[in-house]
mmCIF file of C-alpha atoms and ligand atoms in Angstrom:
data_model
loop_
_atom_site.group_PDB
_atom_site.id
_atom_site.type_symbol
_atom_site.label_atom_id
_atom_site.label_comp_id
_atom_site.label_asym_id
_atom_site.label_seq_id
_atom_site.Cartn_x
_atom_site.Cartn_y
_atom_site.Cartn_z
ATOM 1 C CA VAL G 18 -179.032 96.591 -33.460
ATOM 2 C CA VAL G 19 -180.447 93.079 -33.186
ATOM 3 C CA ALA G 20 -178.002 92.218 -30.379
ATOM 4 C CA LEU G 21 -178.921 95.352 -28.449
ATOM 5 C CA GLU G 22 -182.636 94.720 -28.885
ATOM 6 C CA ALA G 23 -182.183 91.163 -27.587
ATOM 7 C CA LEU G 24 -180.194 92.306 -24.550
ATOM 8 C CA ASP G 25 -182.826 94.917 -23.824
ATOM 9 C CA ARG G 26 -185.605 92.319 -23.764
ATOM 10 C CA ILE G 27 -183.575 89.883 -21.696
ATOM 11 C CA GLU G 28 -182.744 92.532 -19.098
ATOM 12 C CA SER G 29 -185.907 94.635 -19.010
ATOM 13 C CA GLU G 30 -188.568 91.971 -19.573
ATOM 14 C CA GLY G 31 -186.766 89.050 -17.942
ATOM 15 C CA ALA G 32 -187.213 87.143 -21.201
ATOM 16 C CA TYR G 33 -185.289 83.898 -21.786
ATOM 17 C CA ALA G 34 -182.163 84.584 -23.850
ATOM 18 C CA ASN G 35 -182.622 81.675 -26.263
ATOM 19 C CA LEU G 36 -186.310 82.399 -26.965
ATOM 20 C CA VAL G 37 -185.822 86.139 -27.507
ATOM 21 C CA LEU G 38 -182.885 85.582 -29.784
ATOM 22 C CA ARG G 39 -184.586 82.925 -31.896
ATOM 23 C CA ARG G 40 -187.549 85.240 -32.534
ATOM 24 C CA LEU G 41 -185.439 88.312 -33.317
ATOM 25 C CA LEU G 42 -183.107 86.383 -35.631
ATOM 26 C CA THR G 43 -186.029 84.902 -37.562
ATOM 27 C CA ASP G 44 -187.386 88.404 -38.188
ATOM 28 C CA SER G 45 -183.972 89.950 -38.903
ATOM 29 C CA GLY G 46 -183.224 88.754 -42.424
ATOM 30 C CA LEU G 47 -179.563 88.323 -41.411
ATOM 31 C CA ASP G 48 -177.462 85.695 -43.159
ATOM 32 C CA GLU G 49 -176.036 82.624 -41.426
ATOM 33 C CA ARG G 50 -172.693 84.244 -40.527
ATOM 34 C CA ASP G 51 -174.218 87.376 -39.044
ATOM 35 C CA ARG G 52 -176.683 85.279 -37.065
ATOM 36 C CA ALA G 53 -173.851 83.305 -35.536
ATOM 37 C CA PHE G 54 -172.044 86.543 -34.654
ATOM 38 C CA VAL G 55 -175.146 88.120 -33.077
ATOM 39 C CA THR G 56 -175.754 84.904 -31.116
ATOM 40 C CA GLU G 57 -172.200 84.908 -29.783
ATOM 41 C CA LEU G 58 -172.499 88.599 -28.838
ATOM 42 C CA VAL G 59 -175.824 88.232 -27.029
ATOM 43 C CA TYR G 60 -174.921 85.026 -25.176
ATOM 44 C CA GLY G 61 -171.400 86.220 -24.412
ATOM 45 C CA THR G 62 -172.530 89.634 -23.160
ATOM 46 C CA THR G 63 -175.214 87.982 -21.028
ATOM 47 C CA ARG G 64 -172.742 85.514 -19.519
ATOM 48 C CA MET G 65 -170.014 88.122 -18.930
ATOM 49 C CA ARG G 66 -172.404 90.822 -17.682
ATOM 50 C CA ARG G 67 -170.780 91.258 -14.279
ATOM 51 C CA ALA G 68 -167.235 91.399 -15.655
ATOM 52 C CA CYS G 69 -168.312 93.892 -18.355
ATOM 53 C CA ASP G 70 -169.971 96.091 -15.743
ATOM 54 C CA PHE G 71 -166.718 96.205 -13.783
ATOM 55 C CA LEU G 72 -164.808 97.248 -16.925
ATOM 56 C CA VAL G 73 -167.136 100.182 -17.649
ATOM 57 C CA ASP G 74 -168.098 101.247 -14.127
ATOM 58 C CA ARG G 75 -164.542 102.547 -13.590
ATOM 59 C CA PHE G 76 -165.386 105.314 -16.050
ATOM 60 C CA LEU G 77 -168.923 106.184 -14.989
ATOM 61 C CA SER G 78 -169.850 108.830 -12.449
ATOM 62 C CA HIS G 79 -173.611 108.070 -12.423
ATOM 63 C CA PRO G 80 -175.520 104.831 -12.866
ATOM 64 C CA PRO G 81 -176.485 104.664 -16.568
ATOM 65 C CA SER G 82 -179.999 104.033 -17.910
ATOM 66 C CA LEU G 83 -180.757 100.406 -18.785
ATOM 67 C CA LEU G 84 -180.408 101.251 -22.448
ATOM 68 C CA MET G 85 -176.954 102.727 -21.959
ATOM 69 C CA ARG G 86 -176.048 99.881 -19.642
ATOM 70 C CA ASN G 87 -176.783 97.295 -22.330
ATOM 71 C CA ALA G 88 -174.861 99.202 -24.994
ATOM 72 C CA LEU G 89 -171.872 99.559 -22.648
ATOM 73 C CA ARG G 90 -171.935 95.862 -21.820
ATOM 74 C CA LEU G 91 -172.147 94.913 -25.479
ATOM 75 C CA GLY G 92 -169.221 97.181 -26.372
ATOM 76 C CA ALA G 93 -167.107 96.038 -23.411
ATOM 77 C CA TYR G 94 -167.762 92.402 -24.263
ATOM 78 C CA GLN G 95 -166.514 92.911 -27.813
ATOM 79 C CA LEU G 96 -163.430 94.768 -26.601
ATOM 80 C CA ALA G 97 -162.441 92.469 -23.759
ATOM 81 C CA PHE G 98 -163.728 89.017 -24.640
ATOM 82 C CA ALA G 99 -164.672 88.718 -28.318
ATOM 83 C CA GLY G 100 -161.401 89.949 -29.806
ATOM 84 C CA VAL G 101 -163.180 92.599 -31.917
ATOM 85 C CA PRO G 102 -160.770 95.423 -32.892
ATOM 86 C CA ALA G 103 -161.361 98.558 -30.811
ATOM 87 C CA HIS G 104 -162.459 100.855 -33.665
ATOM 88 C CA ALA G 105 -165.059 98.327 -34.845
ATOM 89 C CA ALA G 106 -166.295 97.448 -31.345
ATOM 90 C CA VAL G 107 -166.768 101.099 -30.378
ATOM 91 C CA GLY G 108 -167.998 102.279 -33.780
ATOM 92 C CA GLU G 109 -170.578 99.532 -34.290
ATOM 93 C CA THR G 110 -171.891 99.726 -30.745
ATOM 94 C CA VAL G 111 -172.269 103.508 -30.895
ATOM 95 C CA ALA G 112 -174.015 103.260 -34.280
ATOM 96 C CA ALA G 113 -176.533 100.779 -32.836
ATOM 97 C CA THR G 114 -177.201 102.951 -29.767
ATOM 98 C CA PRO G 115 -180.163 105.374 -29.864
ATOM 99 C CA ARG G 116 -178.935 108.909 -30.479
ATOM 100 C CA PRO G 117 -179.348 110.509 -27.016
ATOM 101 C CA ALA G 118 -177.132 107.855 -25.420
ATOM 102 C CA ARG G 119 -174.415 107.841 -28.068
ATOM 103 C CA GLY G 120 -172.106 110.495 -26.614
ATOM 104 C CA LEU G 121 -171.727 108.781 -23.276
ATOM 105 C CA VAL G 122 -171.444 105.264 -24.728
ATOM 106 C CA ASN G 123 -168.771 106.469 -27.132
ATOM 107 C CA ALA G 124 -166.761 108.255 -24.422
ATOM 108 C CA VAL G 125 -166.858 105.374 -21.955
ATOM 109 C CA LEU G 126 -166.071 102.641 -24.485
ATOM 110 C CA ARG G 127 -163.091 104.639 -25.744
ATOM 111 C CA LYS G 128 -161.769 104.773 -22.189
ATOM 112 C CA VAL G 129 -162.270 101.024 -21.805
ATOM 113 C CA ALA G 130 -160.404 100.502 -25.084
ATOM 114 C CA THR G 131 -157.588 102.851 -24.047
ATOM 115 C CA ALA G 132 -157.245 101.142 -20.653
ATOM 116 C CA GLN G 133 -156.823 97.951 -22.590
ATOM 117 C CA GLY G 134 -154.126 99.651 -24.666
ATOM 118 C CA GLY G 135 -155.438 98.140 -27.869
ATOM 119 C CA ASN G 136 -154.364 94.760 -26.567
ATOM 120 C CA PRO G 137 -157.108 92.245 -25.837
ATOM 121 C CA GLU G 138 -154.593 90.369 -23.652
ATOM 122 C CA ASN G 139 -154.822 93.210 -21.129
ATOM 123 C CA ALA G 140 -158.469 92.373 -20.583
ATOM 124 C CA ALA G 141 -157.203 89.333 -18.749
ATOM 125 C CA SER G 142 -155.940 91.484 -15.884
ATOM 126 C CA PRO G 143 -157.594 94.877 -15.508
ATOM 127 C CA GLY G 144 -157.200 94.511 -11.745
ATOM 128 C CA TRP G 145 -160.283 92.390 -11.088
ATOM 129 C CA PRO G 146 -161.542 92.931 -7.534
ATOM 130 C CA ASP G 147 -162.256 89.213 -7.053
ATOM 131 C CA ASP G 148 -162.695 85.907 -8.897
ATOM 132 C CA ALA G 149 -166.500 86.115 -9.012
ATOM 133 C CA THR G 150 -166.289 89.437 -10.902
ATOM 134 C CA ARG G 151 -163.567 88.110 -13.195
ATOM 135 C CA LEU G 152 -165.566 84.977 -13.983
ATOM 136 C CA SER G 153 -168.821 86.922 -14.042
ATOM 137 C CA VAL G 154 -170.909 84.842 -11.671
ATOM 138 C CA PRO G 155 -172.891 85.737 -8.552
ATOM 139 C CA ASP G 156 -170.748 85.409 -5.394
ATOM 140 C CA TRP G 157 -172.862 82.551 -4.055
ATOM 141 C CA VAL G 158 -172.297 80.396 -7.161
ATOM 142 C CA LEU G 159 -168.522 80.633 -6.800
ATOM 143 C CA GLU G 160 -168.634 80.120 -3.040
ATOM 144 C CA ARG G 161 -170.887 77.080 -3.295
ATOM 145 C CA LEU G 162 -168.892 75.382 -6.054
ATOM 146 C CA ALA G 163 -165.573 76.204 -4.342
ATOM 147 C CA ALA G 164 -166.836 74.605 -1.133
ATOM 148 C CA ASP G 165 -168.089 71.532 -3.017
ATOM 149 C CA LEU G 166 -165.389 70.957 -5.665
ATOM 150 C CA GLY G 167 -162.354 72.686 -4.177
ATOM 151 C CA ARG G 168 -161.469 76.213 -5.240
ATOM 152 C CA ASP G 169 -159.174 75.375 -8.168
ATOM 153 C CA ARG G 170 -161.601 72.952 -9.782
ATOM 154 C CA ALA G 171 -164.491 75.378 -9.255
ATOM 155 C CA LEU G 172 -162.564 78.260 -10.864
ATOM 156 C CA ALA G 173 -161.594 76.065 -13.816
ATOM 157 C CA ALA G 174 -165.185 74.837 -14.202
ATOM 158 C CA LEU G 175 -166.569 78.373 -14.249
ATOM 159 C CA ALA G 176 -163.875 79.554 -16.682
ATOM 160 C CA ALA G 177 -164.687 76.632 -19.013
ATOM 161 C CA MET G 178 -168.380 77.525 -18.896
ATOM 162 C CA ASN G 179 -167.615 81.092 -20.028
ATOM 163 C CA GLU G 180 -166.652 79.699 -23.430
ATOM 164 C CA PRO G 181 -169.478 78.946 -25.862
ATOM 165 C CA GLY G 182 -170.433 75.278 -25.475
ATOM 166 C CA ALA G 183 -169.401 72.822 -28.174
ATOM 167 C CA VAL G 184 -172.368 71.806 -30.335
ATOM 168 C CA THR G 185 -172.503 68.017 -30.641
ATOM 169 C CA VAL G 186 -174.897 66.311 -33.014
ATOM 170 C CA ARG G 187 -175.911 62.631 -32.735
ATOM 171 C CA THR G 188 -175.879 60.347 -35.762
ATOM 172 C CA ASP G 189 -179.673 60.765 -35.986
ATOM 173 C CA GLY G 190 -179.291 64.558 -36.198
ATOM 174 C CA TYR G 191 -180.458 65.371 -32.655
ATOM 175 C CA VAL G 192 -178.351 68.062 -30.986
ATOM 176 C CA GLN G 193 -177.299 66.676 -27.603
ATOM 177 C CA ASP G 194 -174.450 67.634 -25.308
ATOM 178 C CA ALA G 195 -171.648 65.081 -25.012
ATOM 179 C CA ALA G 196 -172.218 64.715 -21.247
ATOM 180 C CA SER G 197 -175.841 63.668 -21.855
ATOM 181 C CA GLN G 198 -174.686 61.135 -24.440
ATOM 182 C CA LEU G 199 -172.309 59.716 -21.826
ATOM 183 C CA VAL G 200 -175.210 59.367 -19.378
ATOM 184 C CA VAL G 201 -177.104 57.354 -22.009
ATOM 185 C CA ASP G 202 -174.009 55.157 -22.492
ATOM 186 C CA ALA G 203 -173.861 54.618 -18.727
ATOM 187 C CA VAL G 204 -177.493 53.434 -18.666
ATOM 188 C CA GLY G 205 -176.390 50.794 -21.180
ATOM 189 C CA VAL G 206 -179.796 49.857 -22.603
ATOM 190 C CA GLU G 207 -179.844 46.433 -24.295
ATOM 191 C CA PRO G 208 -182.243 44.974 -26.865
ATOM 192 C CA GLY G 209 -185.440 43.778 -25.178
ATOM 193 C CA ASP G 210 -185.036 46.009 -22.095
ATOM 194 C CA ARG G 211 -188.032 47.675 -20.522
ATOM 195 C CA VAL G 212 -186.810 51.151 -19.665
ATOM 196 C CA LEU G 213 -188.382 53.947 -17.614
ATOM 197 C CA ASP G 214 -187.245 57.555 -17.989
ATOM 198 C CA VAL G 215 -188.870 59.255 -14.997
ATOM 199 C CA ALA G 216 -188.182 62.885 -16.014
ATOM 200 C CA ALA G 217 -187.844 62.617 -19.770
ATOM 201 C CA ALA G 218 -188.625 65.988 -21.361
ATOM 202 C CA PRO G 219 -187.548 67.216 -23.860
ATOM 203 C CA GLY G 220 -186.535 63.648 -24.648
ATOM 204 C CA GLY G 221 -182.835 63.808 -25.465
ATOM 205 C CA LYS G 222 -181.932 60.749 -23.422
ATOM 206 C CA ALA G 223 -185.254 58.945 -23.938
ATOM 207 C CA THR G 224 -184.953 59.078 -27.738
ATOM 208 C CA ALA G 225 -181.342 57.873 -27.596
ATOM 209 C CA MET G 226 -182.385 54.929 -25.392
ATOM 210 C CA ALA G 227 -185.382 54.120 -27.610
ATOM 211 C CA ASP G 228 -183.031 53.922 -30.573
ATOM 212 C CA VAL G 229 -181.591 50.664 -29.212
ATOM 213 C CA GLY G 230 -183.278 47.959 -31.295
ATOM 214 C CA GLY G 231 -185.961 46.071 -29.400
ATOM 215 C CA ALA G 232 -185.920 48.266 -26.302
ATOM 216 C CA ARG G 233 -189.194 49.715 -25.085
ATOM 217 C CA VAL G 234 -188.991 53.054 -23.315
ATOM 218 C CA ILE G 235 -191.619 54.730 -21.155
ATOM 219 C CA ALA G 236 -190.915 58.468 -21.230
ATOM 220 C CA ALA G 237 -192.635 60.192 -18.315
ATOM 221 C CA ASP G 238 -192.710 63.817 -17.257
ATOM 222 C CA VAL G 239 -194.877 65.834 -14.898
ATOM 223 C CA ASN G 240 -195.081 68.807 -17.254
ATOM 224 C CA PRO G 241 -197.601 68.252 -20.098
ATOM 225 C CA ARG G 242 -196.192 71.036 -22.263
ATOM 226 C CA ARG G 243 -192.700 69.620 -21.983
ATOM 227 C CA LEU G 244 -194.006 66.106 -22.638
ATOM 228 C CA GLY G 245 -195.233 67.514 -25.964
ATOM 229 C CA LEU G 246 -191.578 68.235 -26.806
ATOM 230 C CA VAL G 247 -190.767 64.544 -26.283
ATOM 231 C CA ARG G 248 -193.645 63.669 -28.613
ATOM 232 C CA SER G 249 -192.449 65.925 -31.416
ATOM 233 C CA ASN G 250 -188.830 64.808 -31.025
ATOM 234 C CA ALA G 251 -189.853 61.127 -31.098
ATOM 235 C CA ARG G 252 -191.970 61.723 -34.222
ATOM 236 C CA ARG G 253 -189.232 63.606 -35.995
ATOM 237 C CA LEU G 254 -186.763 60.799 -35.285
ATOM 238 C CA GLY G 255 -189.231 58.069 -36.278
ATOM 239 C CA LEU G 256 -189.201 56.551 -32.777
ATOM 240 C CA SER G 257 -192.890 56.900 -31.851
ATOM 241 C CA ASP G 258 -193.436 53.101 -31.797
ATOM 242 C CA GLN G 259 -190.607 52.374 -29.365
ATOM 243 C CA LEU G 260 -191.446 55.255 -27.027
ATOM 244 C CA THR G 261 -194.567 55.460 -24.851
ATOM 245 C CA LEU G 262 -195.352 58.845 -23.343
ATOM 246 C CA VAL G 263 -196.855 59.103 -19.877
ATOM 247 C CA GLY G 264 -197.825 62.300 -18.085
ATOM 248 C CA ALA G 265 -196.890 61.364 -14.522
ATOM 249 C CA ASP G 266 -195.483 62.807 -11.332
ATOM 250 C CA GLY G 267 -192.400 60.836 -10.346
ATOM 251 C CA LEU G 268 -193.310 61.454 -6.700
ATOM 252 C CA HIS G 269 -196.455 59.311 -7.202
ATOM 253 C CA PRO G 270 -195.492 56.646 -9.745
ATOM 254 C CA PRO G 271 -198.556 55.236 -11.533
ATOM 255 C CA TRP G 272 -196.693 52.175 -12.918
ATOM 256 C CA ARG G 273 -196.412 48.758 -11.255
ATOM 257 C CA PRO G 274 -193.435 48.359 -8.892
ATOM 258 C CA ALA G 275 -190.482 46.242 -9.997
ATOM 259 C CA SER G 276 -191.521 46.395 -13.647
ATOM 260 C CA PHE G 277 -188.442 47.910 -15.331
ATOM 261 C CA ASP G 278 -185.023 46.541 -16.243
ATOM 262 C CA ARG G 279 -183.526 50.025 -16.217
ATOM 263 C CA VAL G 280 -184.787 53.260 -14.671
ATOM 264 C CA LEU G 281 -183.219 56.638 -15.435
ATOM 265 C CA LEU G 282 -183.908 59.597 -13.165
ATOM 266 C CA ASP G 283 -182.360 62.588 -14.921
ATOM 267 C CA ALA G 284 -183.650 64.872 -12.239
ATOM 268 C CA PRO G 285 -184.714 68.524 -12.309
ATOM 269 C CA CYS G 286 -181.700 70.423 -10.931
ATOM 270 C CA SER G 287 -180.070 73.834 -10.567
ATOM 271 C CA GLY G 288 -178.326 73.371 -13.941
ATOM 272 C CA LEU G 289 -175.020 74.844 -12.747
ATOM 273 C CA GLY G 290 -173.185 72.491 -15.127
ATOM 274 C CA THR G 291 -174.837 74.152 -18.138
ATOM 275 C CA LEU G 292 -173.823 77.795 -17.650
ATOM 276 C CA HIS G 293 -172.199 77.978 -21.103
ATOM 277 C CA SER G 294 -175.220 76.916 -23.147
ATOM 278 C CA ARG G 295 -177.803 78.655 -20.952
ATOM 279 C CA ALA G 296 -176.288 82.132 -20.974
ATOM 280 C CA ASP G 297 -178.718 83.801 -18.563
ATOM 281 C CA LEU G 298 -179.065 80.891 -16.107
ATOM 282 C CA ARG G 299 -176.403 82.142 -13.671
ATOM 283 C CA TRP G 300 -178.454 85.312 -13.093
ATOM 284 C CA ARG G 301 -181.709 83.386 -12.709
ATOM 285 C CA VAL G 302 -180.907 80.584 -10.252
ATOM 286 C CA GLU G 303 -181.594 81.578 -6.686
ATOM 287 C CA PRO G 304 -179.278 80.369 -3.921
ATOM 288 C CA ALA G 305 -182.180 78.688 -2.117
ATOM 289 C CA ALA G 306 -183.010 76.664 -5.242
ATOM 290 C CA VAL G 307 -180.108 74.257 -4.688
ATOM 291 C CA ASP G 308 -181.365 72.945 -1.354
ATOM 292 C CA ARG G 309 -184.999 73.015 -2.450
ATOM 293 C CA LEU G 310 -184.143 70.946 -5.543
ATOM 294 C CA ALA G 311 -181.923 68.600 -3.520
ATOM 295 C CA ALA G 312 -184.903 67.801 -1.274
ATOM 296 C CA LEU G 313 -187.071 67.110 -4.353
ATOM 297 C CA GLN G 314 -184.307 64.950 -5.874
ATOM 298 C CA ARG G 315 -183.993 62.820 -2.722
ATOM 299 C CA THR G 316 -187.741 62.185 -2.737
ATOM 300 C CA LEU G 317 -187.848 61.488 -6.495
ATOM 301 C CA ALA G 318 -184.904 59.072 -6.233
ATOM 302 C CA GLY G 319 -186.530 57.270 -3.305
ATOM 303 C CA ALA G 320 -189.789 57.012 -5.260
ATOM 304 C CA ALA G 321 -187.997 55.723 -8.377
ATOM 305 C CA ALA G 322 -186.153 52.908 -6.571
ATOM 306 C CA PRO G 323 -189.139 50.510 -6.224
ATOM 307 C CA SER G 324 -189.822 50.731 -9.987
ATOM 308 C CA VAL G 325 -186.617 48.799 -10.725
ATOM 309 C CA ARG G 326 -186.997 44.994 -10.858
ATOM 310 C CA PRO G 327 -184.662 43.015 -8.608
ATOM 311 C CA GLY G 328 -181.411 42.694 -10.524
ATOM 312 C CA GLY G 329 -182.265 45.798 -12.561
ATOM 313 C CA LEU G 330 -180.464 49.145 -12.737
ATOM 314 C CA LEU G 331 -181.238 52.616 -11.375
ATOM 315 C CA VAL G 332 -179.307 55.558 -12.829
ATOM 316 C CA TYR G 333 -179.473 59.000 -11.226
ATOM 317 C CA SER G 334 -178.043 61.981 -13.112
ATOM 318 C CA VAL G 335 -178.040 65.786 -12.810
ATOM 319 C CA CYS G 336 -176.479 68.467 -15.036
ATOM 320 C CA THR G 337 -175.139 70.397 -12.063
ATOM 321 C CA LEU G 338 -172.039 70.318 -9.881
ATOM 322 C CA THR G 339 -173.297 70.898 -6.339
ATOM 323 C CA ALA G 340 -172.654 68.269 -3.676
ATOM 324 C CA ALA G 341 -176.179 68.566 -2.259
ATOM 325 C CA GLU G 342 -177.751 67.555 -5.578
ATOM 326 C CA SER G 343 -175.350 64.656 -6.152
ATOM 327 C CA LEU G 344 -173.527 63.257 -3.080
ATOM 328 C CA GLY G 345 -176.406 64.338 -0.839
ATOM 329 C CA VAL G 346 -178.924 62.340 -2.881
ATOM 330 C CA ASP G 347 -176.624 59.317 -2.846
ATOM 331 C CA ASP G 348 -176.246 59.598 0.961
ATOM 332 C CA HIS G 349 -180.019 59.526 1.221
ATOM 333 C CA LEU G 350 -180.308 56.426 -0.980
ATOM 334 C CA ALA G 351 -177.526 54.688 0.973
ATOM 335 C CA VAL G 352 -179.570 55.033 4.155
ATOM 336 C CA GLU G 353 -183.111 54.594 2.827
ATOM 337 C CA HIS G 354 -182.478 52.035 0.072
ATOM 338 C CA PRO G 355 -179.792 49.576 1.137
ATOM 339 C CA GLU G 356 -181.147 47.225 -1.546
ATOM 340 C CA LEU G 357 -179.452 49.540 -4.083
ATOM 341 C CA VAL G 358 -175.814 48.577 -4.479
ATOM 342 C CA PRO G 359 -173.597 51.115 -6.278
ATOM 343 C CA LEU G 360 -171.926 49.969 -9.487
ATOM 344 C CA ASP G 361 -168.365 50.940 -10.335
ATOM 345 C CA PRO G 362 -168.382 54.441 -11.812
ATOM 346 C CA PRO G 363 -167.754 54.680 -15.567
ATOM 347 C CA GLY G 364 -164.170 55.500 -16.640
ATOM 348 C CA GLU G 365 -162.746 58.591 -18.339
ATOM 349 C CA PRO G 366 -163.740 61.314 -18.953
ATOM 350 C CA TRP G 367 -165.732 60.716 -15.736
ATOM 351 C CA GLU G 368 -163.921 61.119 -12.415
ATOM 352 C CA PRO G 369 -164.885 59.308 -9.222
ATOM 353 C CA TRP G 370 -167.281 61.371 -7.091
ATOM 354 C CA GLY G 371 -168.283 59.659 -3.855
ATOM 355 C CA ARG G 372 -169.939 56.374 -4.863
ATOM 356 C CA GLY G 373 -170.610 57.821 -8.331
ATOM 357 C CA ALA G 374 -168.917 59.952 -10.970
ATOM 358 C CA ILE G 375 -168.570 63.576 -12.005
ATOM 359 C CA LEU G 376 -167.799 65.054 -15.404
ATOM 360 C CA LEU G 377 -166.303 68.530 -15.069
ATOM 361 C CA PRO G 378 -166.917 71.017 -17.894
ATOM 362 C CA GLN G 379 -163.171 71.726 -18.163
ATOM 363 C CA THR G 380 -162.389 68.063 -18.873
ATOM 364 C CA ALA G 381 -164.053 67.722 -22.255
ATOM 365 C CA GLY G 382 -165.734 71.083 -22.908
ATOM 366 C CA SER G 383 -169.108 69.430 -22.272
ATOM 367 C CA ASP G 384 -171.813 70.184 -19.723
ATOM 368 C CA GLY G 385 -170.915 69.417 -16.131
ATOM 369 C CA MET G 386 -172.727 66.294 -14.945
ATOM 370 C CA CYS G 387 -172.973 63.946 -11.961
ATOM 371 C CA LEU G 388 -173.968 60.288 -12.269
ATOM 372 C CA PHE G 389 -174.761 57.450 -9.855
ATOM 373 C CA ARG G 390 -175.592 53.871 -10.888
ATOM 374 C CA TYR G 391 -177.075 51.154 -8.672
ATOM 375 C CA ARG G 392 -178.118 47.542 -9.050
ATOM 376 C CA ARG G 393 -181.215 46.549 -7.095
ATOM 377 C CA THR G 394 -180.335 43.383 -5.206
ATOM 378 C CA VAL G 395 -183.700 42.232 -3.831
HETATM 379 C C1 SAM T 8 -183.209 67.725 -16.501
HETATM 380 S S1 SAM T 8 -184.785 67.734 -17.209
HETATM 381 C C2 SAM T 8 -184.805 66.188 -18.067
HETATM 382 C C3 SAM T 8 -184.024 66.189 -19.374
HETATM 383 C C4 SAM T 8 -184.253 64.935 -20.201
HETATM 384 N N1 SAM T 8 -183.958 63.740 -19.426
HETATM 385 C C5 SAM T 8 -183.444 64.916 -21.471
HETATM 386 O O1 SAM T 8 -182.403 64.287 -21.537
HETATM 387 O O2 SAM T 8 -183.863 65.554 -22.461
HETATM 388 C C6 SAM T 8 -185.841 67.443 -15.843
HETATM 389 C C7 SAM T 8 -187.314 67.212 -16.144
HETATM 390 O O3 SAM T 8 -187.948 66.833 -14.925
HETATM 391 C C8 SAM T 8 -189.298 67.168 -15.025
HETATM 392 N N2 SAM T 8 -189.874 67.064 -13.660
HETATM 393 C C9 SAM T 8 -189.816 67.965 -12.645
HETATM 394 N N3 SAM T 8 -190.469 67.466 -11.571
HETATM 395 C C10 SAM T 8 -190.915 66.235 -11.906
HETATM 396 C C11 SAM T 8 -191.682 65.241 -11.211
HETATM 397 N N4 SAM T 8 -192.092 65.429 -9.952
HETATM 398 N N5 SAM T 8 -191.988 64.106 -11.882
HETATM 399 C C12 SAM T 8 -191.586 63.916 -13.156
HETATM 400 N N6 SAM T 8 -190.884 64.822 -13.855
HETATM 401 C C13 SAM T 8 -190.551 65.968 -13.233
HETATM 402 C C14 SAM T 8 -189.254 68.545 -15.637
HETATM 403 O O4 SAM T 8 -190.486 68.840 -16.260
HETATM 404 C C15 SAM T 8 -188.100 68.391 -16.645
HETATM 405 O O5 SAM T 8 -188.603 68.116 -17.926
#
């Protein structure tokens, strides 16, 4: 019932999956185990929406109401992807469905279960019409990543991001994806460094960098509400003294040029490397967003370059996998900022990517990430 309610709000109100779920779970009184199961069902059904629709649409003669649609998706997800036994998947879903819709939901889910022959393995090949349906992504996402990464790597990346993301916790208790921790490692903050984090909220990387003894970190962000998240994270981790918060637009830097040893621009991006942890993102990103964000990233990177002192380091990172938002930004810097000399890319699990590095989600089960490091020569 909680899972269905969450799906309903996500689909009908356009609510964010994580926010809806957190609220509903808090009010639900469910124990830890049931919460984890509901979370997996809601995120999984949201991610695999397109594939689930294909599985049920074979047995529908009319488009269902949104309510029926969500129940059918939830049931199909359990049958095909969550390994829930057929009688439980169908029975529980029907029981959670409002009465008028039960007959149809029951009939269709039974057909899905029968087509699967009681064998979840069969869900792997129900005769998918194409890879985008099988992997449950919009066509443009697959096409764009296939063009940028090569088809095999794109398919493997999307398949990896259909699994729930691994939860990694830092030694200070902060939950941060492994790829983000590797970006922090690549910045390589040393004691005494003056560090600027141009786009810092919610503060995952900024707090990790501020944890290096004797380093002073300026955490900037254009969004005041999000900057508040950096403040509360810094307080909770006892890092308020090492971390200075600045509300600032990276396009118009208010700080003195050449005043930082290390500058990190972890830029706003399409997020296509985080499709596992942000279950509804694939349905939200618009195709035009990639090129719009790439233009913003080029300008932000160009504006960040003068903040680095001669001899200092600029690090550019994005949690996406498109060429425009990674190689395209580097091309721009190569032309406009010849004073920035690329450093050797970090080693495994990173792979070389132009003058920088890429971390594919299938390599380590982390977010997908691109990274470029430069030393300012003059
Ligand atoms: C990928 S997130 C940063 C994540 C953060 N570095 C971390 O590790 O927790 C990108 C951030 O860029 C901020 N942003 C977007 N446009 C900006 C601009 N023009 N100047 C500064 N920050 C900006 C957004 O508010 C968002 O918080």
